[in-house]
Amino acid sequence: DTEVTQTPKHLVMGMTNKKSLKCEQHMGHRAMYWYKQKAKKPPELMFVYSYEKLSINESVPSRFSPECPNSSLLNLHLHALQPEDSALYLCASSQEEGVNTEAFFGQGTRLTVV
Amino acid sequence: ILNVEQSPQSLHVQEGDSTNFTCSFPSSNFYALHWYRWETAKSPEALFVMTLNGDEKKKGRISATLNTKEGYSYLYIKGSQPEDSATYLCAFILWFNFNKFYFGSGTKLNVKP
C-alpha cells in the first residue's frame, strides 16, 4: 500500500467554524507533513512530524493546530480561519532516514473559507 | 529564503515532440533533488530522487540529469504523449534538514494530440 489518504477532499467552512483535516498512511513512514498550496505557487511547508513529534513548525498561525495521534495518522485542526487561508492542503509522508526520502502525497483537501 | 526556480512556467507541445525543462537550486549544502509529476485531481508522484553530481536517471521516455556544482537539473521527455500532460515539480533538500523540501513552482506541460 503506497497510498496517503486525505479526507475530506473538499471543505467549505465559515470563519467561526472548527473543522479537522485527516491524513493516513500505512507505509511505516515516520515523517509526516502538512503543506499548503495556493494557485500557481509552490507547495509551502507548514508542519513536519518526525516519530510522532512535531519537528518543524514554519511559523504557522495558531489557528492551524496539527496533531499526530499515532505513526499512521496526522490531523490538522482548523479554527477561526480567514478567507486567505483558502487553499489546497496536502499531506505527505516519507521515510525518516536514508537517501530515498521521496515524499508520498495525498490528493489534498481543497479548503474554502467563507 | 532559499530559491528553487523552474522554467518555463508552462509549455504546450504536440504529441511526439520531445521537450525539456529546468530546475535551478542553490549549489551549496546539497543533499538531494526530487522530481515529481502532478496530474490534475491526483496526488503528486515521485519520478526521480537524485543525489550525486552527474546523476542521470531514466524511467521509460522520461529522464533527468543533475549538476550540483552549478545548481541545476534537467528533465527530458522524449516523444511526448497526451498522458504526459501534468505539472512537473522539483524539490531541493539540504543535507542538514532532509525533512524540509523546497519546491519550485512547477512547469505545467500540455501535450496536444
Coordinates of C-alpha atoms in Angstrom, one line a residue:
Chain A
D1 CA 0.0 0.0 0.0
T2 CA 1.7 3.2 -1.2
E3 CA -1.2 5.5 -0.6
V4 CA -1.6 8.5 1.5
T5 CA -5.3 9.1 2.1
Q6 CA -6.7 12.5 2.9
T7 CA -10.2 13.4 4.0
P8 CA -12.3 15.3 3.2
K9 CA -11.5 16.1 -0.5
H10 CA -13.4 19.4 -0.3
L11 CA -14.3 21.5 2.7
V12 CA -16.2 24.8 2.9
M13 CA -16.2 26.4 6.3
G14 CA -17.2 29.7 7.9
M15 CA -14.7 31.8 9.8
T16 CA -16.2 30.8 13.1
N17 CA -16.2 27.1 12.4
K18 CA -13.9 24.4 13.8
K19 CA -13.0 21.6 11.4
S20 CA -10.3 19.0 11.0
L21 CA -8.4 17.6 8.1
K22 CA -7.3 14.0 8.3
C23 CA -4.4 12.1 6.7
E24 CA -3.5 8.4 6.9
Q25 CA -0.6 6.2 5.6
H26 CA 0.3 2.6 6.2
M27 CA 3.8 2.5 4.7
G28 CA 5.6 2.7 8.0
H29 CA 6.8 6.2 7.2
R30 CA 7.9 8.0 10.4
A31 CA 7.9 11.5 8.9
M32 CA 4.6 13.2 8.0
Y33 CA 4.0 16.6 6.6
W34 CA 1.4 19.3 6.0
Y35 CA 1.8 21.6 3.0
K36 CA -0.4 24.5 1.8
Q37 CA -0.6 25.3 -1.8
K38 CA -2.1 28.4 -3.4
A39 CA -2.7 28.6 -7.1
K40 CA 0.4 28.8 -9.3
K41 CA 2.6 28.8 -6.2
P42 CA 4.9 26.0 -4.9
P43 CA 3.7 23.9 -2.0
E44 CA 4.6 25.6 1.2
L45 CA 5.7 23.5 4.2
M46 CA 3.6 24.1 7.3
F47 CA 4.5 21.3 9.7
V48 CA 6.7 18.2 10.0
Y49 CA 6.2 15.4 12.4
S50 CA 9.1 13.0 13.0
Y51 CA 8.5 9.9 15.0
E52 CA 5.1 11.4 16.1
K53 CA 6.8 14.5 17.5
L54 CA 6.5 18.0 15.9
S55 CA 9.9 18.7 14.5
I56 CA 9.2 21.7 12.2
N57 CA 6.6 24.4 12.5
E58 CA 7.1 27.0 9.8
S59 CA 5.7 29.9 11.9
V60 CA 2.2 28.8 11.1
P61 CA -0.6 30.9 12.8
S62 CA -2.1 29.2 15.8
R63 CA -5.5 28.9 14.1
F64 CA -3.9 25.8 12.5
S65 CA -3.2 23.1 15.0
P66 CA -1.5 19.8 14.0
E67 CA -1.8 16.5 15.8
C68 CA -0.2 13.2 15.3
P69 CA -2.2 10.6 17.3
N70 CA 0.0 7.7 16.1
S71 CA 2.5 6.8 13.4
S72 CA -0.1 6.3 10.7
L73 CA -2.3 9.4 11.3
L74 CA -1.9 13.1 11.0
N75 CA -4.6 15.7 11.7
L76 CA -4.8 19.4 11.1
H77 CA -7.3 21.2 13.3
L78 CA -8.7 24.4 11.9
H79 CA -10.3 27.2 14.0
A80 CA -11.2 30.8 13.2
L81 CA -9.7 30.7 9.7
Q82 CA -9.6 33.6 7.4
P83 CA -10.7 33.7 3.7
E84 CA -7.0 34.0 2.7
D85 CA -6.5 30.5 4.3
S86 CA -8.4 29.1 1.4
A87 CA -6.0 26.8 -0.4
L88 CA -5.2 23.1 -1.2
Y89 CA -3.8 21.4 1.9
L90 CA -1.6 18.5 1.1
C91 CA -0.4 15.7 3.4
A92 CA 2.7 13.7 2.7
S93 CA 4.9 11.1 4.3
S94 CA 8.4 9.8 3.8
Q95 CA 11.0 7.5 5.3
E96 CA 12.8 9.3 8.1
E97 CA 16.3 8.2 7.2
G98 CA 18.3 7.2 4.1
V99 CA 18.7 8.8 0.7
N100 CA 15.3 7.5 -0.6
T101 CA 13.4 10.2 1.1
E102 CA 10.9 11.0 -1.7
A103 CA 7.5 12.1 -0.4
F104 CA 4.3 10.3 -0.9
F105 CA 1.4 12.7 -1.2
G106 CA -2.3 12.5 -0.7
Q107 CA -4.7 14.1 -3.2
G108 CA -5.2 17.1 -0.9
T109 CA -8.1 18.8 0.7
R110 CA -9.5 21.8 -1.2
L111 CA -10.4 24.3 1.6
T112 CA -12.6 27.3 1.1
V113 CA -13.2 29.7 3.9
V114 CA -16.2 31.9 3.6
Chain B
I1 CA 14.9 32.4 1.8
L2 CA 16.0 29.6 -0.4
N3 CA 15.0 29.9 -4.1
V4 CA 14.2 26.9 -6.3
E5 CA 13.3 28.1 -9.8
Q6 CA 11.7 26.2 -12.6
S7 CA 11.4 27.2 -16.2
P8 CA 9.5 27.5 -18.3
Q9 CA 6.3 28.1 -16.2
S10 CA 4.2 26.4 -18.9
L11 CA 4.8 24.5 -22.1
H12 CA 2.5 23.4 -24.9
V13 CA 3.8 20.8 -27.3
Q14 CA 2.4 18.4 -29.9
E15 CA 2.2 14.7 -29.4
G16 CA 5.5 13.2 -30.5
D17 CA 7.6 16.3 -29.7
S18 CA 10.5 15.9 -27.3
T19 CA 10.8 18.5 -24.6
N20 CA 12.8 19.5 -21.6
F21 CA 12.6 21.8 -18.6
T22 CA 14.9 23.2 -15.9
C23 CA 15.1 23.3 -12.2
S24 CA 17.7 25.7 -10.6
F25 CA 18.7 25.5 -7.0
P26 CA 21.5 26.7 -4.6
S27 CA 24.8 24.9 -5.3
S28 CA 25.7 24.7 -1.6
N29 CA 24.6 22.3 1.2
F30 CA 23.1 19.9 -1.4
Y31 CA 21.5 16.6 -0.2
A32 CA 19.1 15.6 -2.9
L33 CA 16.9 16.8 -5.7
H34 CA 13.5 15.2 -6.4
W35 CA 11.3 15.4 -9.4
Y36 CA 7.5 14.9 -9.1
R37 CA 4.7 14.7 -11.6
W38 CA 1.4 16.1 -10.6
E39 CA -1.6 15.3 -12.8
T40 CA -4.8 17.3 -12.3
A41 CA -7.0 15.9 -9.5
K42 CA -4.3 13.4 -8.5
S43 CA -1.5 13.3 -5.9
P44 CA 2.0 14.4 -6.8
E45 CA 4.0 11.3 -7.6
A46 CA 7.8 11.0 -7.3
L47 CA 9.6 10.4 -10.6
F48 CA 13.3 10.6 -9.5
V49 CA 15.4 11.0 -6.5
M50 CA 18.8 12.4 -7.5
T51 CA 21.7 12.6 -5.0
L52 CA 25.1 12.6 -6.9
N53 CA 26.6 15.2 -9.2
G54 CA 26.4 13.8 -12.7
D55 CA 23.5 11.5 -11.9
E56 CA 21.4 10.5 -14.8
K57 CA 18.1 8.7 -14.2
K58 CA 15.6 7.3 -16.7
K59 CA 12.1 5.9 -16.4
G60 CA 10.6 5.0 -19.8
R61 CA 10.6 8.1 -22.0
I62 CA 11.4 10.4 -19.1
S63 CA 15.0 11.1 -18.0
A64 CA 16.7 13.6 -15.7
T65 CA 20.2 14.9 -15.2
L66 CA 21.8 16.6 -12.2
N67 CA 24.6 19.2 -11.9
T68 CA 25.1 20.0 -8.2
K69 CA 28.2 22.2 -8.8
E70 CA 26.3 24.7 -10.9
G71 CA 22.9 24.0 -9.3
Y72 CA 20.6 22.7 -12.0
S73 CA 18.7 19.7 -13.1
Y74 CA 17.1 19.0 -16.4
L75 CA 14.0 16.8 -17.0
Y76 CA 13.6 15.4 -20.6
I77 CA 10.6 13.8 -22.1
K78 CA 11.1 12.0 -25.4
G79 CA 8.2 11.7 -27.8
S80 CA 5.6 13.4 -25.5
Q81 CA 2.2 11.8 -25.2
P82 CA -1.1 13.4 -24.0
E83 CA -0.8 11.3 -20.8
D84 CA 2.4 13.2 -20.0
S85 CA 0.3 16.4 -19.5
A86 CA 0.9 17.4 -15.9
T87 CA 2.7 19.8 -13.7
Y88 CA 6.3 18.8 -13.0
L89 CA 7.7 19.9 -9.7
C90 CA 11.3 19.8 -8.5
A91 CA 12.2 19.8 -4.8
F92 CA 15.6 20.6 -3.3
I93 CA 16.7 19.2 0.0
L94 CA 19.5 20.4 2.2
W95 CA 21.9 17.9 3.8
F96 CA 21.3 19.2 7.3
N97 CA 17.5 19.1 7.1
F98 CA 16.3 16.3 4.9
N99 CA 12.7 16.6 6.1
K100 CA 12.3 20.0 4.6
F101 CA 11.6 20.1 0.8
Y102 CA 12.0 23.4 -1.0
F103 CA 9.7 23.2 -4.0
G104 CA 9.8 25.1 -7.3
S105 CA 6.6 26.5 -8.7
G106 CA 6.5 23.8 -11.4
T107 CA 6.4 23.5 -15.1
K108 CA 2.9 22.9 -16.5
L109 CA 3.1 20.7 -19.6
N110 CA 0.2 20.3 -22.0
V111 CA 0.7 17.7 -24.8
K112 CA -1.8 18.1 -27.6
P113 CA -2.9 15.0 -29.6

